[in-house]
PDB file of C-alpha atoms and ligand atoms in Angstrom:
ATOM      1  CA  MET T   9    -247.644-292.020  53.703  1.00  0.00           C
ATOM      2  CA  LYS T  10    -245.680-293.445  56.634  1.00  0.00           C
ATOM      3  CA  ILE T  11    -248.112-294.346  59.393  1.00  0.00           C
ATOM      4  CA  LEU T  12    -247.374-295.547  62.909  1.00  0.00           C
ATOM      5  CA  ILE T  13    -250.088-297.432  64.814  1.00  0.00           C
ATOM      6  CA  LEU T  14    -249.329-297.780  68.505  1.00  0.00           C
ATOM      7  CA  TYR T  15    -251.546-299.564  70.985  1.00  0.00           C
ATOM      8  CA  TYR T  16    -251.746-300.652  74.572  1.00  0.00           C
ATOM      9  CA  THR T  17    -253.845-303.708  75.366  1.00  0.00           C
ATOM     10  CA  GLN T  18    -254.498-306.062  78.256  1.00  0.00           C
ATOM     11  CA  SER T  19    -256.897-308.589  76.806  1.00  0.00           C
ATOM     12  CA  LYS T  20    -256.300-308.035  73.062  1.00  0.00           C
ATOM     13  CA  ASN T  21    -259.474-306.155  72.035  1.00  0.00           C
ATOM     14  CA  THR T  22    -257.631-302.917  71.288  1.00  0.00           C
ATOM     15  CA  GLN T  23    -254.823-304.849  69.626  1.00  0.00           C
ATOM     16  CA  LYS T  24    -257.417-306.408  67.295  1.00  0.00           C
ATOM     17  CA  ILE T  25    -258.710-302.974  66.304  1.00  0.00           C
ATOM     18  CA  ALA T  26    -255.127-301.805  65.732  1.00  0.00           C
ATOM     19  CA  SER T  27    -254.469-304.827  63.480  1.00  0.00           C
ATOM     20  CA  TYR T  28    -257.680-304.288  61.504  1.00  0.00           C
ATOM     21  CA  MET T  29    -256.718-300.666  60.874  1.00  0.00           C
ATOM     22  CA  SER T  30    -253.209-301.681  59.896  1.00  0.00           C
ATOM     23  CA  GLU T  31    -254.569-304.277  57.417  1.00  0.00           C
ATOM     24  CA  ALA T  32    -256.783-301.677  55.766  1.00  0.00           C
ATOM     25  CA  LEU T  33    -254.047-299.058  55.460  1.00  0.00           C
ATOM     26  CA  ASN T  34    -251.279-301.447  54.419  1.00  0.00           C
ATOM     27  CA  ASP T  35    -252.463-301.678  50.818  1.00  0.00           C
ATOM     28  CA  PHE T  36    -251.916-297.975  50.247  1.00  0.00           C
ATOM     29  CA  HIS T  37    -249.353-296.847  52.809  1.00  0.00           C
ATOM     30  CA  GLU T  38    -246.270-297.889  54.713  1.00  0.00           C
ATOM     31  CA  VAL T  39    -247.643-298.938  58.091  1.00  0.00           C
ATOM     32  CA  ASP T  40    -245.821-299.937  61.269  1.00  0.00           C
ATOM     33  CA  LEU T  41    -247.883-301.532  64.002  1.00  0.00           C
ATOM     34  CA  CYS T  42    -246.499-301.954  67.495  1.00  0.00           C
ATOM     35  CA  SER T  43    -247.222-301.905  71.204  1.00  0.00           C
ATOM     36  CA  ILE T  44    -246.321-298.796  73.210  1.00  0.00           C
ATOM     37  CA  LYS T  45    -244.031-301.097  75.202  1.00  0.00           C
ATOM     38  CA  GLN T  46    -241.820-301.694  72.159  1.00  0.00           C
ATOM     39  CA  VAL T  47    -241.716-298.347  70.386  1.00  0.00           C
ATOM     40  CA  GLN T  48    -238.721-296.042  70.409  1.00  0.00           C
ATOM     41  CA  ILE T  49    -240.292-292.660  71.117  1.00  0.00           C
ATOM     42  CA  GLU T  50    -237.651-290.734  69.151  1.00  0.00           C
ATOM     43  CA  LYS T  51    -238.685-292.587  65.968  1.00  0.00           C
ATOM     44  CA  ILE T  52    -242.217-291.133  66.032  1.00  0.00           C
ATOM     45  CA  SER T  53    -241.072-287.979  64.243  1.00  0.00           C
ATOM     46  CA  GLU T  54    -240.194-290.117  61.190  1.00  0.00           C
ATOM     47  CA  TYR T  55    -243.898-290.723  60.498  1.00  0.00           C
ATOM     48  CA  ASN T  56    -246.568-288.646  58.713  1.00  0.00           C
ATOM     49  CA  CYS T  57    -249.397-289.825  60.951  1.00  0.00           C
ATOM     50  CA  LEU T  58    -249.709-291.399  64.406  1.00  0.00           C
ATOM     51  CA  PHE T  59    -252.546-293.696  65.518  1.00  0.00           C
ATOM     52  CA  LEU T  60    -252.823-294.292  69.293  1.00  0.00           C
ATOM     53  CA  GLY T  61    -255.165-296.874  70.808  1.00  0.00           C
ATOM     54  CA  ALA T  62    -255.950-298.119  74.314  1.00  0.00           C
ATOM     55  CA  PRO T  63    -258.677-299.687  76.416  1.00  0.00           C
ATOM     56  CA  CYS T  64    -260.879-297.557  78.621  1.00  0.00           C
ATOM     57  CA  HIS T  65    -260.029-298.098  82.294  1.00  0.00           C
ATOM     58  CA  HIS T  66    -261.915-296.352  85.104  1.00  0.00           C
ATOM     59  CA  SER T  67    -263.738-294.034  82.683  1.00  0.00           C
ATOM     60  CA  THR T  68    -260.618-292.821  80.874  1.00  0.00           C
ATOM     61  CA  LEU T  69    -257.761-294.288  78.851  1.00  0.00           C
ATOM     62  CA  ALA T  70    -255.718-296.978  80.619  1.00  0.00           C
ATOM     63  CA  LYS T  71    -253.018-295.473  82.864  1.00  0.00           C
ATOM     64  CA  LYS T  72    -250.187-296.950  80.797  1.00  0.00           C
ATOM     65  CA  MET T  73    -251.420-295.032  77.742  1.00  0.00           C
ATOM     66  CA  LEU T  74    -251.963-291.828  79.730  1.00  0.00           C
ATOM     67  CA  LYS T  75    -248.395-292.068  80.992  1.00  0.00           C
ATOM     68  CA  PHE T  76    -247.080-292.864  77.529  1.00  0.00           C
ATOM     69  CA  MET T  77    -248.861-289.818  76.105  1.00  0.00           C
ATOM     70  CA  GLN T  78    -247.497-287.605  78.892  1.00  0.00           C
ATOM     71  CA  ASN T  79    -243.966-288.659  77.958  1.00  0.00           C
ATOM     72  CA  LEU T  80    -244.347-287.847  74.265  1.00  0.00           C
ATOM     73  CA  PRO T  81    -242.215-284.982  72.981  1.00  0.00           C
ATOM     74  CA  ASN T  82    -243.661-281.991  71.116  1.00  0.00           C
ATOM     75  CA  LEU T  83    -245.137-283.650  68.006  1.00  0.00           C
ATOM     76  CA  GLN T  84    -244.879-280.563  65.794  1.00  0.00           C
ATOM     77  CA  ASN T  85    -248.293-280.676  64.128  1.00  0.00           C
ATOM     78  CA  LEU T  86    -248.227-284.433  63.496  1.00  0.00           C
ATOM     79  CA  PRO T  87    -251.708-285.705  62.585  1.00  0.00           C
ATOM     80  CA  LEU T  88    -253.037-287.888  65.437  1.00  0.00           C
ATOM     81  CA  VAL T  89    -255.835-290.465  65.310  1.00  0.00           C
ATOM     82  CA  GLY T  90    -257.157-291.923  68.573  1.00  0.00           C
ATOM     83  CA  PHE T  91    -259.027-295.172  69.174  1.00  0.00           C
ATOM     84  CA  PHE T  92    -260.239-297.051  72.224  1.00  0.00           C
ATOM     85  CA  THR T  93    -262.356-300.014  73.260  1.00  0.00           C
ATOM     86  CA  HIS T  94    -264.717-300.052  76.230  1.00  0.00           C
ATOM     87  CA  SER T  95    -267.291-302.327  77.796  1.00  0.00           C
ATOM     88  CA  THR T  96    -269.947-299.660  78.115  1.00  0.00           C
ATOM     89  CA  ALA T  97    -272.623-299.932  75.432  1.00  0.00           C
ATOM     90  CA  MET T  98    -272.440-297.623  72.420  1.00  0.00           C
ATOM     91  CA  PRO T  99    -273.967-294.191  73.151  1.00  0.00           C
ATOM     92  CA  GLU T 100    -276.103-294.073  70.000  1.00  0.00           C
ATOM     93  CA  VAL T 101    -278.164-297.113  71.069  1.00  0.00           C
ATOM     94  CA  SER T 102    -280.348-295.200  73.544  1.00  0.00           C
ATOM     95  CA  GLU T 103    -280.428-292.127  75.761  1.00  0.00           C
ATOM     96  CA  HIS T 104    -279.811-294.359  78.790  1.00  0.00           C
ATOM     97  CA  TYR T 105    -276.708-295.902  77.198  1.00  0.00           C
ATOM     98  CA  LYS T 106    -275.492-292.453  76.172  1.00  0.00           C
ATOM     99  CA  LYS T 107    -275.605-291.382  79.835  1.00  0.00           C
ATOM    100  CA  LEU T 108    -273.698-294.514  80.860  1.00  0.00           C
ATOM    101  CA  TYR T 109    -271.176-294.000  78.076  1.00  0.00           C
ATOM    102  CA  ASP T 110    -270.571-290.370  79.076  1.00  0.00           C
ATOM    103  CA  GLU T 111    -270.024-291.460  82.669  1.00  0.00           C
ATOM    104  CA  TRP T 112    -267.960-294.602  82.039  1.00  0.00           C
ATOM    105  CA  ALA T 113    -266.054-293.950  78.815  1.00  0.00           C
ATOM    106  CA  GLY T 114    -266.517-290.290  77.913  1.00  0.00           C
ATOM    107  CA  ASN T 115    -263.155-289.153  79.262  1.00  0.00           C
ATOM    108  CA  CYS T 116    -261.218-291.226  76.723  1.00  0.00           C
ATOM    109  CA  GLN T 117    -262.030-288.716  74.015  1.00  0.00           C
ATOM    110  CA  THR T 118    -261.012-285.864  76.344  1.00  0.00           C
ATOM    111  CA  ALA T 119    -257.678-287.577  77.058  1.00  0.00           C
ATOM    112  CA  PHE T 120    -256.852-287.612  73.338  1.00  0.00           C
ATOM    113  CA  GLU T 121    -257.914-283.973  73.014  1.00  0.00           C
ATOM    114  CA  THR T 122    -255.717-282.957  75.957  1.00  0.00           C
ATOM    115  CA  THR T 123    -252.747-284.828  74.488  1.00  0.00           C
ATOM    116  CA  ALA T 124    -253.230-283.154  71.119  1.00  0.00           C
ATOM    117  CA  LYS T 125    -253.183-279.758  72.832  1.00  0.00           C
ATOM    118  CA  ASP T 126    -250.252-280.533  75.148  1.00  0.00           C
ATOM    119  CA  LYS T 127    -248.093-282.226  72.522  1.00  0.00           C
ATOM    120  CA  ASN T 128    -248.900-279.899  69.653  1.00  0.00           C
ATOM    121  CA  CYS T 129    -250.457-282.441  67.334  1.00  0.00           C
ATOM    122  CA  ASN T 130    -253.535-282.343  65.196  1.00  0.00           C
ATOM    123  CA  LEU T 131    -256.294-284.730  66.366  1.00  0.00           C
ATOM    124  CA  ILE T 132    -258.014-285.779  63.125  1.00  0.00           C
ATOM    125  CA  GLY T 133    -260.578-288.092  64.717  1.00  0.00           C
ATOM    126  CA  THR T 134    -261.343-290.750  67.307  1.00  0.00           C
ATOM    127  CA  PHE T 135    -262.804-294.244  66.906  1.00  0.00           C
ATOM    128  CA  HIS T 136    -264.316-296.366  69.635  1.00  0.00           C
ATOM    129  CA  CYS T 137    -266.216-299.627  69.923  1.00  0.00           C
ATOM    130  CA  GLN T 138    -267.229-302.118  72.561  1.00  0.00           C
ATOM    131  CA  GLY T 139    -264.786-304.741  73.742  1.00  0.00           C
ATOM    132  CA  SER T 140    -265.529-307.840  75.803  1.00  0.00           C
ATOM    133  CA  ALA T 141    -264.595-307.515  79.473  1.00  0.00           C
ATOM    134  CA  ILE T 142    -262.564-309.787  81.717  1.00  0.00           C
ATOM    135  CA  PHE T 143    -264.618-311.590  84.365  1.00  0.00           C
ATOM    136  CA  PRO T 144    -264.076-309.162  87.314  1.00  0.00           C
ATOM    137  CA  ILE T 145    -265.152-306.257  85.103  1.00  0.00           C
ATOM    138  CA  GLU T 146    -268.265-308.154  84.013  1.00  0.00           C
ATOM    139  CA  LEU T 147    -269.040-308.694  87.693  1.00  0.00           C
ATOM    140  CA  PHE T 148    -268.544-304.991  88.394  1.00  0.00           C
ATOM    141  CA  ILE T 149    -270.830-303.955  85.533  1.00  0.00           C
ATOM    142  CA  HIS T 150    -273.527-306.357  86.703  1.00  0.00           C
ATOM    143  CA  SER T 151    -273.292-305.377  90.364  1.00  0.00           C
ATOM    144  CA  LYS T 152    -273.149-301.588  89.845  1.00  0.00           C
ATOM    145  CA  ILE T 153    -274.458-300.649  86.416  1.00  0.00           C
ATOM    146  CA  ILE T 154    -276.717-303.228  84.736  1.00  0.00           C
ATOM    147  CA  THR T 155    -278.230-304.734  87.865  1.00  0.00           C
ATOM    148  CA  ASP T 156    -281.443-306.086  86.347  1.00  0.00           C
ATOM    149  CA  LYS T 157    -280.981-309.863  85.766  1.00  0.00           C
ATOM    150  CA  GLU T 158    -282.749-310.069  82.398  1.00  0.00           C
ATOM    151  CA  LYS T 159    -281.110-306.918  81.038  1.00  0.00           C
ATOM    152  CA  TRP T 160    -277.732-308.188  82.199  1.00  0.00           C
ATOM    153  CA  LYS T 161    -278.253-311.491  80.381  1.00  0.00           C
ATOM    154  CA  ASP T 162    -278.729-309.677  77.073  1.00  0.00           C
ATOM    155  CA  TYR T 163    -275.995-307.132  77.776  1.00  0.00           C
ATOM    156  CA  LYS T 164    -273.431-309.818  78.615  1.00  0.00           C
ATOM    157  CA  LYS T 165    -274.331-311.913  75.568  1.00  0.00           C
ATOM    158  CA  GLU T 166    -273.873-308.933  73.268  1.00  0.00           C
ATOM    159  CA  LEU T 167    -270.731-307.602  75.013  1.00  0.00           C
ATOM    160  CA  ARG T 168    -268.921-310.929  74.676  1.00  0.00           C
ATOM    161  CA  THR T 169    -269.160-310.763  70.875  1.00  0.00           C
ATOM    162  CA  HIS T 170    -267.109-307.527  70.544  1.00  0.00           C
ATOM    163  CA  PRO T 171    -265.108-306.470  68.715  1.00  0.00           C
ATOM    164  CA  ASP T 172    -267.126-308.182  65.978  1.00  0.00           C
ATOM    165  CA  GLU T 173    -267.130-308.097  62.174  1.00  0.00           C
ATOM    166  CA  SER T 174    -269.092-304.877  62.104  1.00  0.00           C
ATOM    167  CA  ASP T 175    -266.557-303.204  64.447  1.00  0.00           C
ATOM    168  CA  GLN T 176    -263.801-304.460  62.169  1.00  0.00           C
ATOM    169  CA  LYS T 177    -265.431-302.949  59.098  1.00  0.00           C
ATOM    170  CA  LYS T 178    -266.137-299.657  60.868  1.00  0.00           C
ATOM    171  CA  ALA T 179    -262.567-299.440  62.208  1.00  0.00           C
ATOM    172  CA  GLN T 180    -261.134-300.073  58.756  1.00  0.00           C
ATOM    173  CA  GLN T 181    -263.384-297.565  57.010  1.00  0.00           C
ATOM    174  CA  PHE T 182    -262.612-295.030  59.728  1.00  0.00           C
ATOM    175  CA  ALA T 183    -258.848-295.518  59.367  1.00  0.00           C
ATOM    176  CA  LEU T 184    -258.993-295.035  55.597  1.00  0.00           C
ATOM    177  CA  ARG T 185    -261.180-291.937  55.994  1.00  0.00           C
ATOM    178  CA  MET T 186    -258.787-290.420  58.524  1.00  0.00           C
ATOM    179  CA  VAL T 187    -255.750-290.872  56.333  1.00  0.00           C
ATOM    180  CA  GLU T 188    -257.580-289.548  53.265  1.00  0.00           C
ATOM    181  CA  ALA T 189    -258.425-286.425  55.282  1.00  0.00           C
ATOM    182  CA  ILE T 190    -254.769-285.595  55.933  1.00  0.00           C
TER     183      ILE T 190
HETATM  184  C1  FMN A  15    -259.145-302.409  85.211  1.00  0.00           C
HETATM  185  C2  FMN A  15    -260.208-302.219  84.150  1.00  0.00           C
HETATM  186  C3  FMN A  15    -261.045-301.130  84.212  1.00  0.00           C
HETATM  187  C4  FMN A  15    -262.031-300.933  83.227  1.00  0.00           C
HETATM  188  N1  FMN A  15    -262.828-299.817  83.297  1.00  0.00           N
HETATM  189  C5  FMN A  15    -263.742-299.596  82.330  1.00  0.00           C
HETATM  190  C6  FMN A  15    -264.539-298.411  82.339  1.00  0.00           C
HETATM  191  O1  FMN A  15    -264.425-297.555  83.209  1.00  0.00           O
HETATM  192  N2  FMN A  15    -265.425-298.225  81.326  1.00  0.00           N
HETATM  193  C7  FMN A  15    -265.596-299.137  80.315  1.00  0.00           C
HETATM  194  O2  FMN A  15    -266.415-298.914  79.432  1.00  0.00           O
HETATM  195  N3  FMN A  15    -264.847-300.286  80.284  1.00  0.00           N
HETATM  196  C8  FMN A  15    -263.928-300.533  81.240  1.00  0.00           C
HETATM  197  N4  FMN A  15    -263.149-301.672  81.203  1.00  0.00           N
HETATM  198  C9  FMN A  15    -263.351-302.626  80.104  1.00  0.00           C
HETATM  199  C10 FMN A  15    -262.316-302.473  78.993  1.00  0.00           C
HETATM  200  O3  FMN A  15    -262.279-301.126  78.548  1.00  0.00           O
HETATM  201  C11 FMN A  15    -262.663-303.362  77.792  1.00  0.00           C
HETATM  202  O4  FMN A  15    -262.763-304.702  78.204  1.00  0.00           O
HETATM  203  C12 FMN A  15    -261.613-303.217  76.716  1.00  0.00           C
HETATM  204  O5  FMN A  15    -262.119-303.686  75.485  1.00  0.00           O
HETATM  205  C13 FMN A  15    -260.345-303.987  77.061  1.00  0.00           C
HETATM  206  O6  FMN A  15    -259.402-303.753  76.035  1.00  0.00           O
HETATM  207  P1  FMN A  15    -258.117-304.670  75.859  1.00  0.00           P
HETATM  208  O7  FMN A  15    -258.623-306.059  75.558  1.00  0.00           O
HETATM  209  O8  FMN A  15    -257.400-304.065  74.715  1.00  0.00           O
HETATM  210  O9  FMN A  15    -257.348-304.623  77.131  1.00  0.00           O
HETATM  211  C14 FMN A  15    -262.180-301.877  82.172  1.00  0.00           C
HETATM  212  C15 FMN A  15    -261.316-302.990  82.125  1.00  0.00           C
HETATM  213  C16 FMN A  15    -260.338-303.170  83.101  1.00  0.00           C
HETATM  214  C17 FMN A  15    -259.443-304.380  83.027  1.00  0.00           C
END
């Protein structure tokens, strides 16, 4: 299969996930990996599957990715796989983190669903994991979301390790599963 993996990144977390997925798929498929800044949009129709990845910004996908997706042509039933990184904790950890995730990262999934509908493509699945945050975002999270000093200490320590080896493995298994499903 010919697979195109496109990503937008600011601090490389999402790029890492894109590279991990590309590595996993490369053994079995023809994979092109590139930033949305470099791709020629008209070439997308040459592929059998499109992966799109971006960081979460302000509770949804980063503006550059939203704009990129708006400018896509009709994708004529092309299978689409979405992925994103975020600094909110994973929702399955606790009910409290699920609430925070829904509030601070939940719209990323919706953005992929809307694109699939608008651009006539088939959203096969979406992957997400935590990604370390740049300093001003850490400050924001501490001042507005995880305000307790002790909790913040643990949160920050954990956040700074992502994406980690487990995220890598999960991203790679996910990518293989998605392509098998097509
Ligand atoms: C301007 C800005 C806004 C952000 N807003 C959110 C947010 O609303 N929710 C969240 O979970 N993470 C947020 N983050 C954290 C990023 O999603 C996270 O650090 C991500 O892994 C960065 O990916 P990148 O390294 O590919 O740019 C924000 C980061 C920036 C720079």
